[in-house]
């Protein structure tokens, strides 16, 4: 396989507000807490990692992969189902590519300078 030297998978920049809407639409909050956001609290057995902390440590394409192919990287064994795959379900048949891109942009924004201070100013 020949790839250009510096090639890297890069999703286009998406819409942060639409990404937050998609997070609600697909009820991602049912398994993921996002500190600093007012989503309903997670519940059930398949709870995944808190996501605000993930913003600064991963590039957008990591988030695209996490959503499109949850079993590609599984941080801890407690996140695995009996079949060894991720407990995170696939959304591929119901999510548009645009929603995927917007979700990656939303997740990437978390924990960084985009979280407004209590007075609504940016830090
Ligand atoms: C039924 C529970 C469940 C739902 C619903 C769910 N997730 Fe997950 N998610 C998990 C689990 C468990 C993991 C950890 C294992 C893994 O990485 O697949 C995870 C991992 C992730 C990760 C990777 C975190 C990391 O650092 O590796 C991201 C990003 C993520 N989910 C985003 C989402 C988004 C966005 C949605 C909604 C479209 C969503 N999840 C819906 C359970 C869920």
mmCIF file with all atom_site columns, C-alpha atoms and ligand atoms in Angstrom:
data_model
loop_
_atom_site.group_PDB
_atom_site.id
_atom_site.type_symbol
_atom_site.label_atom_id
_atom_site.label_alt_id
_atom_site.label_comp_id
_atom_site.label_asym_id
_atom_site.label_entity_id
_atom_site.label_seq_id
_atom_site.pdbx_PDB_ins_code
_atom_site.Cartn_x
_atom_site.Cartn_y
_atom_site.Cartn_z
_atom_site.occupancy
_atom_site.B_iso_or_equiv
_atom_site.pdbx_formal_charge
_atom_site.auth_seq_id
_atom_site.auth_comp_id
_atom_site.auth_asym_id
_atom_site.auth_atom_id
_atom_site.pdbx_PDB_model_num
ATOM   1   C  CA  . UNK A 1 1   ? 0.000   0.000   0.000  1.00 0.00 ? 1   UNK A CA  1
ATOM   2   C  CA  . UNK A 1 2   ? 1.410   3.374   -1.020 1.00 0.00 ? 2   UNK A CA  1
ATOM   3   C  CA  . UNK A 1 3   ? 0.335   6.410   0.925  1.00 0.00 ? 3   UNK A CA  1
ATOM   4   C  CA  . UNK A 1 4   ? 1.660   9.969   0.606  1.00 0.00 ? 4   UNK A CA  1
ATOM   5   C  CA  . UNK A 1 5   ? 4.394   10.391  3.240  1.00 0.00 ? 5   UNK A CA  1
ATOM   6   C  CA  . UNK A 1 6   ? 2.615   12.603  5.751  1.00 0.00 ? 6   UNK A CA  1
ATOM   7   C  CA  . UNK A 1 7   ? -0.867  11.221  5.122  1.00 0.00 ? 7   UNK A CA  1
ATOM   8   C  CA  . UNK A 1 8   ? -3.200  11.083  8.049  1.00 0.00 ? 8   UNK A CA  1
ATOM   9   C  CA  . UNK A 1 9   ? -6.952  10.502  8.165  1.00 0.00 ? 9   UNK A CA  1
ATOM   10  C  CA  . UNK A 1 10  ? -8.577  13.905  8.751  1.00 0.00 ? 10  UNK A CA  1
ATOM   11  C  CA  . UNK A 1 11  ? -12.296 14.585  9.095  1.00 0.00 ? 11  UNK A CA  1
ATOM   12  C  CA  . UNK A 1 12  ? -13.366 18.116  8.086  1.00 0.00 ? 12  UNK A CA  1
ATOM   13  C  CA  . UNK A 1 13  ? -14.154 20.609  10.822 1.00 0.00 ? 13  UNK A CA  1
ATOM   14  C  CA  . UNK A 1 14  ? -17.756 20.206  11.939 1.00 0.00 ? 14  UNK A CA  1
ATOM   15  C  CA  . UNK A 1 15  ? -20.338 22.304  13.786 1.00 0.00 ? 15  UNK A CA  1
ATOM   16  C  CA  . UNK A 1 16  ? -19.885 22.258  17.552 1.00 0.00 ? 16  UNK A CA  1
ATOM   17  C  CA  . UNK A 1 17  ? -23.521 23.140  18.401 1.00 0.00 ? 17  UNK A CA  1
ATOM   18  C  CA  . UNK A 1 18  ? -24.882 20.496  16.037 1.00 0.00 ? 18  UNK A CA  1
ATOM   19  C  CA  . UNK A 1 19  ? -22.482 17.997  17.577 1.00 0.00 ? 19  UNK A CA  1
ATOM   20  C  CA  . UNK A 1 20  ? -23.927 18.715  21.008 1.00 0.00 ? 20  UNK A CA  1
ATOM   21  C  CA  . UNK A 1 21  ? -27.435 18.238  19.528 1.00 0.00 ? 21  UNK A CA  1
ATOM   22  C  CA  . UNK A 1 22  ? -26.397 14.910  18.039 1.00 0.00 ? 22  UNK A CA  1
ATOM   23  C  CA  . UNK A 1 23  ? -25.026 13.833  21.439 1.00 0.00 ? 23  UNK A CA  1
ATOM   24  C  CA  . UNK A 1 24  ? -28.534 14.394  22.817 1.00 0.00 ? 24  UNK A CA  1
ATOM   25  C  CA  . UNK A 1 25  ? -30.310 12.894  19.792 1.00 0.00 ? 25  UNK A CA  1
ATOM   26  C  CA  . UNK A 1 26  ? -28.397 9.598   20.064 1.00 0.00 ? 26  UNK A CA  1
ATOM   27  C  CA  . UNK A 1 27  ? -28.583 9.662   23.879 1.00 0.00 ? 27  UNK A CA  1
ATOM   28  C  CA  . UNK A 1 28  ? -24.829 9.258   24.228 1.00 0.00 ? 28  UNK A CA  1
ATOM   29  C  CA  . UNK A 1 29  ? -25.299 10.650  27.749 1.00 0.00 ? 29  UNK A CA  1
ATOM   30  C  CA  . UNK A 1 30  ? -27.069 7.427   28.754 1.00 0.00 ? 30  UNK A CA  1
ATOM   31  C  CA  . UNK A 1 31  ? -23.573 5.892   29.024 1.00 0.00 ? 31  UNK A CA  1
ATOM   32  C  CA  . UNK A 1 32  ? -21.209 8.902   29.134 1.00 0.00 ? 32  UNK A CA  1
ATOM   33  C  CA  . UNK A 1 33  ? -20.974 11.634  31.712 1.00 0.00 ? 33  UNK A CA  1
ATOM   34  C  CA  . UNK A 1 34  ? -19.677 14.965  30.340 1.00 0.00 ? 34  UNK A CA  1
ATOM   35  C  CA  . UNK A 1 35  ? -18.574 17.188  33.200 1.00 0.00 ? 35  UNK A CA  1
ATOM   36  C  CA  . UNK A 1 36  ? -19.619 20.797  32.596 1.00 0.00 ? 36  UNK A CA  1
ATOM   37  C  CA  . UNK A 1 37  ? -22.624 19.910  30.402 1.00 0.00 ? 37  UNK A CA  1
ATOM   38  C  CA  . UNK A 1 38  ? -26.222 19.569  31.569 1.00 0.00 ? 38  UNK A CA  1
ATOM   39  C  CA  . UNK A 1 39  ? -27.076 16.200  30.080 1.00 0.00 ? 39  UNK A CA  1
ATOM   40  C  CA  . UNK A 1 40  ? -29.142 13.653  32.022 1.00 0.00 ? 40  UNK A CA  1
ATOM   41  C  CA  . UNK A 1 41  ? -26.991 11.387  34.228 1.00 0.00 ? 41  UNK A CA  1
ATOM   42  C  CA  . UNK A 1 42  ? -25.800 8.038   32.800 1.00 0.00 ? 42  UNK A CA  1
ATOM   43  C  CA  . UNK A 1 43  ? -27.287 4.795   34.068 1.00 0.00 ? 43  UNK A CA  1
ATOM   44  C  CA  . UNK A 1 44  ? -27.286 1.067   33.358 1.00 0.00 ? 44  UNK A CA  1
ATOM   45  C  CA  . UNK A 1 45  ? -24.505 -1.464  33.063 1.00 0.00 ? 45  UNK A CA  1
ATOM   46  C  CA  . UNK A 1 46  ? -22.735 -0.359  29.905 1.00 0.00 ? 46  UNK A CA  1
ATOM   47  C  CA  . UNK A 1 47  ? -21.404 2.916   31.273 1.00 0.00 ? 47  UNK A CA  1
ATOM   48  C  CA  . UNK A 1 48  ? -18.407 4.234   29.365 1.00 0.00 ? 48  UNK A CA  1
ATOM   49  C  CA  . UNK A 1 49  ? -15.739 6.801   30.260 1.00 0.00 ? 49  UNK A CA  1
ATOM   50  C  CA  . UNK A 1 50  ? -16.387 10.422  31.194 1.00 0.00 ? 50  UNK A CA  1
ATOM   51  C  CA  . UNK A 1 51  ? -15.791 12.388  27.996 1.00 0.00 ? 51  UNK A CA  1
ATOM   52  C  CA  . UNK A 1 52  ? -14.844 15.943  28.969 1.00 0.00 ? 52  UNK A CA  1
ATOM   53  C  CA  . UNK A 1 53  ? -11.374 14.709  29.904 1.00 0.00 ? 53  UNK A CA  1
ATOM   54  C  CA  . UNK A 1 54  ? -10.941 13.187  26.423 1.00 0.00 ? 54  UNK A CA  1
ATOM   55  C  CA  . UNK A 1 55  ? -11.118 16.465  24.452 1.00 0.00 ? 55  UNK A CA  1
ATOM   56  C  CA  . UNK A 1 56  ? -7.529  17.623  24.908 1.00 0.00 ? 56  UNK A CA  1
ATOM   57  C  CA  . UNK A 1 57  ? -5.902  14.202  24.650 1.00 0.00 ? 57  UNK A CA  1
ATOM   58  C  CA  . UNK A 1 58  ? -7.271  12.932  21.337 1.00 0.00 ? 58  UNK A CA  1
ATOM   59  C  CA  . UNK A 1 59  ? -7.407  14.298  17.744 1.00 0.00 ? 59  UNK A CA  1
ATOM   60  C  CA  . UNK A 1 60  ? -10.823 14.505  16.008 1.00 0.00 ? 60  UNK A CA  1
ATOM   61  C  CA  . UNK A 1 61  ? -10.129 11.402  13.917 1.00 0.00 ? 61  UNK A CA  1
ATOM   62  C  CA  . UNK A 1 62  ? -9.792  9.398   17.132 1.00 0.00 ? 62  UNK A CA  1
ATOM   63  C  CA  . UNK A 1 63  ? -13.343 10.400  18.023 1.00 0.00 ? 63  UNK A CA  1
ATOM   64  C  CA  . UNK A 1 64  ? -14.573 9.487   14.545 1.00 0.00 ? 64  UNK A CA  1
ATOM   65  C  CA  . UNK A 1 65  ? -13.041 6.046   14.974 1.00 0.00 ? 65  UNK A CA  1
ATOM   66  C  CA  . UNK A 1 66  ? -14.387 5.656   18.533 1.00 0.00 ? 66  UNK A CA  1
ATOM   67  C  CA  . UNK A 1 67  ? -17.924 6.231   17.274 1.00 0.00 ? 67  UNK A CA  1
ATOM   68  C  CA  . UNK A 1 68  ? -17.690 4.426   13.925 1.00 0.00 ? 68  UNK A CA  1
ATOM   69  C  CA  . UNK A 1 69  ? -15.737 1.424   15.233 1.00 0.00 ? 69  UNK A CA  1
ATOM   70  C  CA  . UNK A 1 70  ? -15.985 1.302   19.055 1.00 0.00 ? 70  UNK A CA  1
ATOM   71  C  CA  . UNK A 1 71  ? -14.107 -1.980  19.365 1.00 0.00 ? 71  UNK A CA  1
ATOM   72  C  CA  . UNK A 1 72  ? -10.972 -0.626  17.635 1.00 0.00 ? 72  UNK A CA  1
ATOM   73  C  CA  . UNK A 1 73  ? -9.599  0.663   20.958 1.00 0.00 ? 73  UNK A CA  1
ATOM   74  C  CA  . UNK A 1 74  ? -11.043 -0.477  24.273 1.00 0.00 ? 74  UNK A CA  1
ATOM   75  C  CA  . UNK A 1 75  ? -9.385  1.148   27.265 1.00 0.00 ? 75  UNK A CA  1
ATOM   76  C  CA  . UNK A 1 76  ? -10.361 -1.250  30.034 1.00 0.00 ? 76  UNK A CA  1
ATOM   77  C  CA  . UNK A 1 77  ? -11.719 -4.793  30.200 1.00 0.00 ? 77  UNK A CA  1
ATOM   78  C  CA  . UNK A 1 78  ? -14.815 -3.686  32.084 1.00 0.00 ? 78  UNK A CA  1
ATOM   79  C  CA  . UNK A 1 79  ? -15.888 -1.958  28.850 1.00 0.00 ? 79  UNK A CA  1
ATOM   80  C  CA  . UNK A 1 80  ? -16.015 -5.297  27.024 1.00 0.00 ? 80  UNK A CA  1
ATOM   81  C  CA  . UNK A 1 81  ? -19.113 -7.409  26.579 1.00 0.00 ? 81  UNK A CA  1
ATOM   82  C  CA  . UNK A 1 82  ? -19.127 -11.210 26.844 1.00 0.00 ? 82  UNK A CA  1
ATOM   83  C  CA  . UNK A 1 83  ? -18.067 -11.409 23.159 1.00 0.00 ? 83  UNK A CA  1
ATOM   84  C  CA  . UNK A 1 84  ? -14.953 -9.324  23.878 1.00 0.00 ? 84  UNK A CA  1
ATOM   85  C  CA  . UNK A 1 85  ? -16.236 -6.412  21.830 1.00 0.00 ? 85  UNK A CA  1
ATOM   86  C  CA  . UNK A 1 86  ? -17.030 -2.921  23.109 1.00 0.00 ? 86  UNK A CA  1
ATOM   87  C  CA  . UNK A 1 87  ? -20.254 -2.475  25.060 1.00 0.00 ? 87  UNK A CA  1
ATOM   88  C  CA  . UNK A 1 88  ? -20.747 0.702   23.036 1.00 0.00 ? 88  UNK A CA  1
ATOM   89  C  CA  . UNK A 1 89  ? -23.353 0.046   20.345 1.00 0.00 ? 89  UNK A CA  1
ATOM   90  C  CA  . UNK A 1 90  ? -22.916 0.838   16.648 1.00 0.00 ? 90  UNK A CA  1
ATOM   91  C  CA  . UNK A 1 91  ? -24.724 3.900   15.328 1.00 0.00 ? 91  UNK A CA  1
ATOM   92  C  CA  . UNK A 1 92  ? -23.539 3.416   11.761 1.00 0.00 ? 92  UNK A CA  1
ATOM   93  C  CA  . UNK A 1 93  ? -26.930 2.582   10.293 1.00 0.00 ? 93  UNK A CA  1
ATOM   94  C  CA  . UNK A 1 94  ? -28.698 5.571   11.847 1.00 0.00 ? 94  UNK A CA  1
ATOM   95  C  CA  . UNK A 1 95  ? -26.054 8.317   12.026 1.00 0.00 ? 95  UNK A CA  1
ATOM   96  C  CA  . UNK A 1 96  ? -25.227 10.560  9.068  1.00 0.00 ? 96  UNK A CA  1
ATOM   97  C  CA  . UNK A 1 97  ? -21.601 11.286  8.233  1.00 0.00 ? 97  UNK A CA  1
ATOM   98  C  CA  . UNK A 1 98  ? -22.330 14.945  9.020  1.00 0.00 ? 98  UNK A CA  1
ATOM   99  C  CA  . UNK A 1 99  ? -23.514 14.001  12.514 1.00 0.00 ? 99  UNK A CA  1
ATOM   100 C  CA  . UNK A 1 100 ? -20.359 11.917  12.988 1.00 0.00 ? 100 UNK A CA  1
ATOM   101 C  CA  . UNK A 1 101 ? -18.163 14.869  11.965 1.00 0.00 ? 101 UNK A CA  1
ATOM   102 C  CA  . UNK A 1 102 ? -20.095 17.271  14.214 1.00 0.00 ? 102 UNK A CA  1
ATOM   103 C  CA  . UNK A 1 103 ? -19.853 14.867  17.164 1.00 0.00 ? 103 UNK A CA  1
ATOM   104 C  CA  . UNK A 1 104 ? -16.076 14.636  16.700 1.00 0.00 ? 104 UNK A CA  1
ATOM   105 C  CA  . UNK A 1 105 ? -15.875 18.453  16.697 1.00 0.00 ? 105 UNK A CA  1
ATOM   106 C  CA  . UNK A 1 106 ? -18.016 18.666  19.839 1.00 0.00 ? 106 UNK A CA  1
ATOM   107 C  CA  . UNK A 1 107 ? -15.974 16.034  21.684 1.00 0.00 ? 107 UNK A CA  1
ATOM   108 C  CA  . UNK A 1 108 ? -12.689 17.652  20.616 1.00 0.00 ? 108 UNK A CA  1
ATOM   109 C  CA  . UNK A 1 109 ? -13.899 21.002  22.051 1.00 0.00 ? 109 UNK A CA  1
ATOM   110 C  CA  . UNK A 1 110 ? -14.483 19.547  25.524 1.00 0.00 ? 110 UNK A CA  1
ATOM   111 C  CA  . UNK A 1 111 ? -12.172 20.401  28.366 1.00 0.00 ? 111 UNK A CA  1
ATOM   112 C  CA  . UNK A 1 112 ? -10.304 23.021  26.394 1.00 0.00 ? 112 UNK A CA  1
ATOM   113 C  CA  . UNK A 1 113 ? -10.791 26.767  26.062 1.00 0.00 ? 113 UNK A CA  1
ATOM   114 C  CA  . UNK A 1 114 ? -14.342 26.367  24.732 1.00 0.00 ? 114 UNK A CA  1
ATOM   115 C  CA  . UNK A 1 115 ? -15.950 25.674  28.111 1.00 0.00 ? 115 UNK A CA  1
ATOM   116 C  CA  . UNK A 1 116 ? -17.454 29.025  29.105 1.00 0.00 ? 116 UNK A CA  1
ATOM   117 C  CA  . UNK A 1 117 ? -16.714 30.292  32.613 1.00 0.00 ? 117 UNK A CA  1
ATOM   118 C  CA  . UNK A 1 118 ? -19.719 30.803  34.942 1.00 0.00 ? 118 UNK A CA  1
ATOM   119 C  CA  . UNK A 1 119 ? -20.054 34.371  33.650 1.00 0.00 ? 119 UNK A CA  1
ATOM   120 C  CA  . UNK A 1 120 ? -20.160 33.157  30.083 1.00 0.00 ? 120 UNK A CA  1
ATOM   121 C  CA  . UNK A 1 121 ? -16.709 34.503  29.176 1.00 0.00 ? 121 UNK A CA  1
ATOM   122 C  CA  . UNK A 1 122 ? -14.080 32.380  27.521 1.00 0.00 ? 122 UNK A CA  1
ATOM   123 C  CA  . UNK A 1 123 ? -10.978 31.765  29.581 1.00 0.00 ? 123 UNK A CA  1
HETATM 124 C  C1  . LIG B 2 .   ? -24.642 1.615   25.797 1.00 0.00 ? 1   LIG B C1  1
HETATM 125 C  C2  . LIG B 2 .   ? -23.597 2.507   26.272 1.00 0.00 ? 1   LIG B C2  1
HETATM 126 C  C3  . LIG B 2 .   ? -22.957 3.509   25.335 1.00 0.00 ? 1   LIG B C3  1
HETATM 127 C  C4  . LIG B 2 .   ? -23.568 4.411   24.495 1.00 0.00 ? 1   LIG B C4  1
HETATM 128 C  C5  . LIG B 2 .   ? -25.067 4.615   24.246 1.00 0.00 ? 1   LIG B C5  1
HETATM 129 C  C6  . LIG B 2 .   ? -22.519 5.191   23.922 1.00 0.00 ? 1   LIG B C6  1
HETATM 130 N  N1  . LIG B 2 .   ? -21.296 4.787   24.366 1.00 0.00 ? 1   LIG B N1  1
HETATM 131 FE FE1 . LIG B 2 .   ? -19.498 5.599   23.908 1.00 0.00 ? 1   LIG B FE1 1
HETATM 132 N  N2  . LIG B 2 .   ? -18.558 4.149   24.978 1.00 0.00 ? 1   LIG B N2  1
HETATM 133 C  C7  . LIG B 2 .   ? -19.184 3.187   25.749 1.00 0.00 ? 1   LIG B C7  1
HETATM 134 C  C8  . LIG B 2 .   ? -18.176 2.315   26.331 1.00 0.00 ? 1   LIG B C8  1
HETATM 135 C  C9  . LIG B 2 .   ? -18.457 1.125   27.252 1.00 0.00 ? 1   LIG B C9  1
HETATM 136 C  C10 . LIG B 2 .   ? -16.931 2.810   25.905 1.00 0.00 ? 1   LIG B C10 1
HETATM 137 C  C11 . LIG B 2 .   ? -15.517 2.269   26.257 1.00 0.00 ? 1   LIG B C11 1
HETATM 138 C  C12 . LIG B 2 .   ? -15.101 1.170   25.326 1.00 0.00 ? 1   LIG B C12 1
HETATM 139 C  C13 . LIG B 2 .   ? -14.791 1.690   23.964 1.00 0.00 ? 1   LIG B C13 1
HETATM 140 O  O1  . LIG B 2 .   ? -13.881 2.525   23.822 1.00 0.00 ? 1   LIG B O1  1
HETATM 141 O  O2  . LIG B 2 .   ? -15.496 1.286   23.029 1.00 0.00 ? 1   LIG B O2  1
HETATM 142 C  C14 . LIG B 2 .   ? -17.204 3.966   25.054 1.00 0.00 ? 1   LIG B C14 1
HETATM 143 C  C15 . LIG B 2 .   ? -16.233 4.738   24.449 1.00 0.00 ? 1   LIG B C15 1
HETATM 144 C  C16 . LIG B 2 .   ? -16.472 5.932   23.804 1.00 0.00 ? 1   LIG B C16 1
HETATM 145 C  C17 . LIG B 2 .   ? -15.443 6.835   23.333 1.00 0.00 ? 1   LIG B C17 1
HETATM 146 C  C18 . LIG B 2 .   ? -13.940 6.597   23.426 1.00 0.00 ? 1   LIG B C18 1
HETATM 147 C  C19 . LIG B 2 .   ? -13.364 7.125   24.696 1.00 0.00 ? 1   LIG B C19 1
HETATM 148 C  C20 . LIG B 2 .   ? -11.877 6.845   24.745 1.00 0.00 ? 1   LIG B C20 1
HETATM 149 O  O3  . LIG B 2 .   ? -11.163 7.621   25.339 1.00 0.00 ? 1   LIG B O3  1
HETATM 150 O  O4  . LIG B 2 .   ? -11.419 5.863   24.170 1.00 0.00 ? 1   LIG B O4  1
HETATM 151 C  C21 . LIG B 2 .   ? -16.077 7.900   22.756 1.00 0.00 ? 1   LIG B C21 1
HETATM 152 C  C22 . LIG B 2 .   ? -15.425 9.119   22.130 1.00 0.00 ? 1   LIG B C22 1
HETATM 153 C  C23 . LIG B 2 .   ? -17.495 7.644   22.859 1.00 0.00 ? 1   LIG B C23 1
HETATM 154 N  N3  . LIG B 2 .   ? -17.698 6.452   23.494 1.00 0.00 ? 1   LIG B N3  1
HETATM 155 C  C24 . LIG B 2 .   ? -18.474 8.490   22.371 1.00 0.00 ? 1   LIG B C24 1
HETATM 156 C  C25 . LIG B 2 .   ? -19.821 8.164   22.315 1.00 0.00 ? 1   LIG B C25 1
HETATM 157 C  C26 . LIG B 2 .   ? -20.812 8.920   21.585 1.00 0.00 ? 1   LIG B C26 1
HETATM 158 C  C27 . LIG B 2 .   ? -20.541 10.196  20.817 1.00 0.00 ? 1   LIG B C27 1
HETATM 159 C  C28 . LIG B 2 .   ? -22.004 8.267   21.744 1.00 0.00 ? 1   LIG B C28 1
HETATM 160 C  C29 . LIG B 2 .   ? -23.345 8.610   21.128 1.00 0.00 ? 1   LIG B C29 1
HETATM 161 C  C30 . LIG B 2 .   ? -23.392 8.679   19.675 1.00 0.00 ? 1   LIG B C30 1
HETATM 162 C  C31 . LIG B 2 .   ? -21.746 7.119   22.586 1.00 0.00 ? 1   LIG B C31 1
HETATM 163 N  N4  . LIG B 2 .   ? -20.415 7.077   22.898 1.00 0.00 ? 1   LIG B N4  1
HETATM 164 C  C32 . LIG B 2 .   ? -22.722 6.215   23.004 1.00 0.00 ? 1   LIG B C32 1
HETATM 165 C  C33 . LIG B 2 .   ? -20.542 3.039   25.919 1.00 0.00 ? 1   LIG B C33 1
HETATM 166 C  C34 . LIG B 2 .   ? -21.523 3.745   25.236 1.00 0.00 ? 1   LIG B C34 1
#
